[in-house]
Amino acid sequence: DLRPDQALMVYQKLNLTNTERVKVHDFIEAIMRMKRPVQGLDVAVAKSLMRRLILEVEDLATNSVRCQDCFRGIAEKLREVEVVDAAEADAQVATTESRISRISAMSVVPSAKGTPSPPPPSQPPTPLTPTTPLPRTPLPGAAP
């Protein structure tokens, strides 16, 4: 006895690409497998496939990070800039703006000899923006 919801579940499991097509042979095999009692070998195969899938996903993630670093290095060399993370650039801008505000808040104090120290600049330094090139740092594992 096969319930319609079980047949639908088998179909949905086999329709991974959402093409609305499933091979008849695969569908019948899946239905027959579903009606058999679960065997230890089935569980072992499923666990083995899952472990291999997890390892492949981890390798893919590692390789994608390496590719991103490589492409960033190429873009930096071609454009003669340093590509930084947006959050890192925002933090650097905030730090620079904080330093500027502390410098602006300083008062002129006469020196020990009685001559006043030089006045602060008329304009504060230009704050660092994300478009301002930052000092280049070599990428890990990259040639200088």
PDB file of C-alpha atoms in Angstrom:
ATOM      1  CA  ASP A   1       0.000   0.000   0.000  1.00  0.00           C
ATOM      2  CA  LEU A   2       1.445   3.273  -1.115  1.00  0.00           C
ATOM      3  CA  ARG A   3      -0.228   6.476  -0.005  1.00  0.00           C
ATOM      4  CA  PRO A   4      -0.362   9.430  -2.430  1.00  0.00           C
ATOM      5  CA  ASP A   5       1.636  11.633  -0.031  1.00  0.00           C
ATOM      6  CA  GLN A   6       4.442   9.031  -0.029  1.00  0.00           C
ATOM      7  CA  ALA A   7       4.529   8.962  -3.845  1.00  0.00           C
ATOM      8  CA  LEU A   8       4.617  12.776  -3.880  1.00  0.00           C
ATOM      9  CA  MET A   9       7.459  12.796  -1.359  1.00  0.00           C
ATOM     10  CA  VAL A  10       9.483  10.366  -3.524  1.00  0.00           C
ATOM     11  CA  TYR A  11       8.825  12.521  -6.586  1.00  0.00           C
ATOM     12  CA  GLN A  12       9.920  15.686  -4.785  1.00  0.00           C
ATOM     13  CA  LYS A  13      13.111  14.010  -3.543  1.00  0.00           C
ATOM     14  CA  LEU A  14      13.997  12.938  -7.096  1.00  0.00           C
ATOM     15  CA  ASN A  15      13.072  16.278  -8.710  1.00  0.00           C
ATOM     16  CA  LEU A  16      16.204  18.076  -7.465  1.00  0.00           C
ATOM     17  CA  THR A  17      16.600  20.373 -10.470  1.00  0.00           C
ATOM     18  CA  ASN A  18      12.929  21.490 -10.497  1.00  0.00           C
ATOM     19  CA  THR A  19      12.550  20.417 -14.118  1.00  0.00           C
ATOM     20  CA  GLU A  20       9.261  18.668 -13.294  1.00  0.00           C
ATOM     21  CA  ARG A  21      10.732  15.505 -14.849  1.00  0.00           C
ATOM     22  CA  VAL A  22      11.862  12.324 -13.158  1.00  0.00           C
ATOM     23  CA  LYS A  23      13.049   9.156 -14.858  1.00  0.00           C
ATOM     24  CA  VAL A  24      10.483   6.383 -14.530  1.00  0.00           C
ATOM     25  CA  HIS A  25      13.195   3.868 -13.625  1.00  0.00           C
ATOM     26  CA  ASP A  26      14.449   6.077 -10.769  1.00  0.00           C
ATOM     27  CA  PHE A  27      10.910   6.699  -9.514  1.00  0.00           C
ATOM     28  CA  ILE A  28      10.009   2.994  -9.438  1.00  0.00           C
ATOM     29  CA  GLU A  29      13.323   2.095  -7.775  1.00  0.00           C
ATOM     30  CA  ALA A  30      12.752   4.754  -5.094  1.00  0.00           C
ATOM     31  CA  ILE A  31       9.198   3.511  -4.453  1.00  0.00           C
ATOM     32  CA  MET A  32      10.423  -0.089  -4.133  1.00  0.00           C
ATOM     33  CA  ARG A  33      13.220   0.980  -1.800  1.00  0.00           C
ATOM     34  CA  MET A  34      10.749   2.913   0.307  1.00  0.00           C
ATOM     35  CA  LYS A  35       8.584  -0.155   0.791  1.00  0.00           C
ATOM     36  CA  ARG A  36      11.514  -2.302   1.987  1.00  0.00           C
ATOM     37  CA  PRO A  37      12.594  -2.192   5.601  1.00  0.00           C
ATOM     38  CA  VAL A  38      15.610  -0.028   6.274  1.00  0.00           C
ATOM     39  CA  GLN A  39      18.810  -2.015   6.325  1.00  0.00           C
ATOM     40  CA  GLY A  40      22.018  -1.199   8.147  1.00  0.00           C
ATOM     41  CA  LEU A  41      23.802  -0.920   4.810  1.00  0.00           C
ATOM     42  CA  ASP A  42      21.381   1.799   3.662  1.00  0.00           C
ATOM     43  CA  VAL A  43      22.087   3.841   6.775  1.00  0.00           C
ATOM     44  CA  ALA A  44      25.851   3.347   6.407  1.00  0.00           C
ATOM     45  CA  VAL A  45      25.751   4.440   2.761  1.00  0.00           C
ATOM     46  CA  ALA A  46      23.684   7.511   3.640  1.00  0.00           C
ATOM     47  CA  LYS A  47      26.122   8.484   6.416  1.00  0.00           C
ATOM     48  CA  SER A  48      29.095   7.963   4.110  1.00  0.00           C
ATOM     49  CA  LEU A  49      27.539  10.122   1.396  1.00  0.00           C
ATOM     50  CA  MET A  50      26.745  12.827   3.933  1.00  0.00           C
ATOM     51  CA  ARG A  51      30.323  12.864   5.248  1.00  0.00           C
ATOM     52  CA  ARG A  52      31.688  13.109   1.726  1.00  0.00           C
ATOM     53  CA  LEU A  53      29.253  15.917   0.919  1.00  0.00           C
ATOM     54  CA  ILE A  54      30.312  17.847   4.029  1.00  0.00           C
ATOM     55  CA  LEU A  55      33.999  17.463   3.112  1.00  0.00           C
ATOM     56  CA  GLU A  56      33.325  18.629  -0.438  1.00  0.00           C
ATOM     57  CA  VAL A  57      31.426  21.682   0.834  1.00  0.00           C
ATOM     58  CA  GLU A  58      34.332  22.565   3.154  1.00  0.00           C
ATOM     59  CA  ASP A  59      36.812  22.185   0.273  1.00  0.00           C
ATOM     60  CA  LEU A  60      34.610  24.346  -1.933  1.00  0.00           C
ATOM     61  CA  ALA A  61      34.441  27.053   0.744  1.00  0.00           C
ATOM     62  CA  THR A  62      38.228  26.999   1.173  1.00  0.00           C
ATOM     63  CA  ASN A  63      38.818  27.165  -2.571  1.00  0.00           C
ATOM     64  CA  SER A  64      36.325  30.007  -3.007  1.00  0.00           C
ATOM     65  CA  VAL A  65      38.163  32.067  -0.367  1.00  0.00           C
ATOM     66  CA  ARG A  66      41.454  31.390  -2.156  1.00  0.00           C
ATOM     67  CA  CYS A  67      39.936  32.445  -5.480  1.00  0.00           C
ATOM     68  CA  GLN A  68      38.551  35.606  -3.934  1.00  0.00           C
ATOM     69  CA  ASP A  69      41.975  36.458  -2.482  1.00  0.00           C
ATOM     70  CA  CYS A  70      43.620  35.764  -5.826  1.00  0.00           C
ATOM     71  CA  PHE A  71      41.151  37.932  -7.753  1.00  0.00           C
ATOM     72  CA  ARG A  72      41.503  40.700  -5.170  1.00  0.00           C
ATOM     73  CA  GLY A  73      45.285  40.568  -5.552  1.00  0.00           C
ATOM     74  CA  ILE A  74      44.989  40.789  -9.325  1.00  0.00           C
ATOM     75  CA  ALA A  75      42.593  43.736  -9.095  1.00  0.00           C
ATOM     76  CA  GLU A  76      44.914  45.499  -6.623  1.00  0.00           C
ATOM     77  CA  LYS A  77      47.906  45.084  -8.928  1.00  0.00           C
ATOM     78  CA  LEU A  78      46.035  46.163 -12.058  1.00  0.00           C
ATOM     79  CA  ARG A  79      44.396  49.189 -10.441  1.00  0.00           C
ATOM     80  CA  GLU A  80      47.257  49.975  -8.046  1.00  0.00           C
ATOM     81  CA  VAL A  81      44.886  50.155  -5.064  1.00  0.00           C
ATOM     82  CA  GLU A  82      44.155  48.085  -2.006  1.00  0.00           C
ATOM     83  CA  VAL A  83      40.755  46.455  -1.758  1.00  0.00           C
ATOM     84  CA  VAL A  84      39.473  46.494   1.815  1.00  0.00           C
ATOM     85  CA  ASP A  85      36.365  45.164   3.478  1.00  0.00           C
ATOM     86  CA  ALA A  86      33.627  47.805   3.867  1.00  0.00           C
ATOM     87  CA  ALA A  87      33.411  47.287   7.639  1.00  0.00           C
ATOM     88  CA  GLU A  88      37.204  47.634   7.927  1.00  0.00           C
ATOM     89  CA  ALA A  89      37.140  50.857   5.882  1.00  0.00           C
ATOM     90  CA  ASP A  90      34.312  52.281   8.023  1.00  0.00           C
ATOM     91  CA  ALA A  91      36.292  51.481  11.184  1.00  0.00           C
ATOM     92  CA  GLN A  92      39.358  53.254   9.777  1.00  0.00           C
ATOM     93  CA  VAL A  93      37.250  56.308   8.862  1.00  0.00           C
ATOM     94  CA  ALA A  94      35.756  56.422  12.368  1.00  0.00           C
ATOM     95  CA  THR A  95      39.220  56.143  13.952  1.00  0.00           C
ATOM     96  CA  THR A  96      40.571  58.949  11.775  1.00  0.00           C
ATOM     97  CA  GLU A  97      37.576  61.180  12.499  1.00  0.00           C
ATOM     98  CA  SER A  98      38.028  60.520  16.226  1.00  0.00           C
ATOM     99  CA  ARG A  99      41.692  61.560  16.022  1.00  0.00           C
ATOM    100  CA  ILE A 100      40.771  64.709  14.114  1.00  0.00           C
ATOM    101  CA  SER A 101      38.177  65.707  16.703  1.00  0.00           C
ATOM    102  CA  ARG A 102      40.708  65.158  19.532  1.00  0.00           C
ATOM    103  CA  ILE A 103      43.296  67.304  17.718  1.00  0.00           C
ATOM    104  CA  SER A 104      40.712  70.039  17.070  1.00  0.00           C
ATOM    105  CA  ALA A 105      39.718  70.021  20.744  1.00  0.00           C
ATOM    106  CA  MET A 106      43.291  70.640  21.934  1.00  0.00           C
ATOM    107  CA  SER A 107      43.978  74.183  23.140  1.00  0.00           C
ATOM    108  CA  VAL A 108      47.089  76.247  22.507  1.00  0.00           C
ATOM    109  CA  VAL A 109      49.218  76.299  25.679  1.00  0.00           C
ATOM    110  CA  PRO A 110      52.225  78.610  26.050  1.00  0.00           C
ATOM    111  CA  SER A 111      55.522  76.773  26.104  1.00  0.00           C
ATOM    112  CA  ALA A 112      57.847  76.845  29.113  1.00  0.00           C
ATOM    113  CA  LYS A 113      59.930  79.657  27.548  1.00  0.00           C
ATOM    114  CA  GLY A 114      56.950  81.983  27.439  1.00  0.00           C
ATOM    115  CA  THR A 115      56.522  81.880  23.664  1.00  0.00           C
ATOM    116  CA  PRO A 116      53.244  80.512  22.457  1.00  0.00           C
ATOM    117  CA  SER A 117      53.253  77.228  20.595  1.00  0.00           C
ATOM    118  CA  PRO A 118      52.256  77.340  16.919  1.00  0.00           C
ATOM    119  CA  PRO A 119      48.529  77.760  16.276  1.00  0.00           C
ATOM    120  CA  PRO A 120      46.548  74.762  15.084  1.00  0.00           C
ATOM    121  CA  PRO A 121      46.091  74.452  11.323  1.00  0.00           C
ATOM    122  CA  SER A 122      43.259  76.512   9.860  1.00  0.00           C
ATOM    123  CA  GLN A 123      41.641  73.425   8.373  1.00  0.00           C
ATOM    124  CA  PRO A 124      41.586  69.977   9.934  1.00  0.00           C
ATOM    125  CA  PRO A 125      43.225  67.227   7.905  1.00  0.00           C
ATOM    126  CA  THR A 126      41.030  65.533   5.326  1.00  0.00           C
ATOM    127  CA  PRO A 127      39.424  62.436   6.867  1.00  0.00           C
ATOM    128  CA  LEU A 128      40.239  59.055   5.400  1.00  0.00           C
ATOM    129  CA  THR A 129      37.455  57.825   3.150  1.00  0.00           C
ATOM    130  CA  PRO A 130      36.925  54.369   1.673  1.00  0.00           C
ATOM    131  CA  THR A 131      38.106  55.727  -1.698  1.00  0.00           C
ATOM    132  CA  THR A 132      41.427  56.933  -0.260  1.00  0.00           C
ATOM    133  CA  PRO A 133      44.129  54.338  -1.046  1.00  0.00           C
ATOM    134  CA  LEU A 134      45.385  52.658   2.092  1.00  0.00           C
ATOM    135  CA  PRO A 135      48.894  51.365   2.733  1.00  0.00           C
ATOM    136  CA  ARG A 136      49.397  48.142   0.848  1.00  0.00           C
ATOM    137  CA  THR A 137      49.817  44.992   2.874  1.00  0.00           C
ATOM    138  CA  PRO A 138      50.858  41.762   1.222  1.00  0.00           C
ATOM    139  CA  LEU A 139      48.330  38.976   1.078  1.00  0.00           C
ATOM    140  CA  PRO A 140      49.166  35.826   3.018  1.00  0.00           C
ATOM    141  CA  GLY A 141      51.019  33.451   0.738  1.00  0.00           C
ATOM    142  CA  ALA A 142      51.313  36.025  -2.061  1.00  0.00           C
ATOM    143  CA  ALA A 143      54.608  37.046  -3.630  1.00  0.00           C
ATOM    144  CA  PRO A 144      55.699  40.594  -2.658  1.00  0.00           C
TER     145      PRO A 144
END
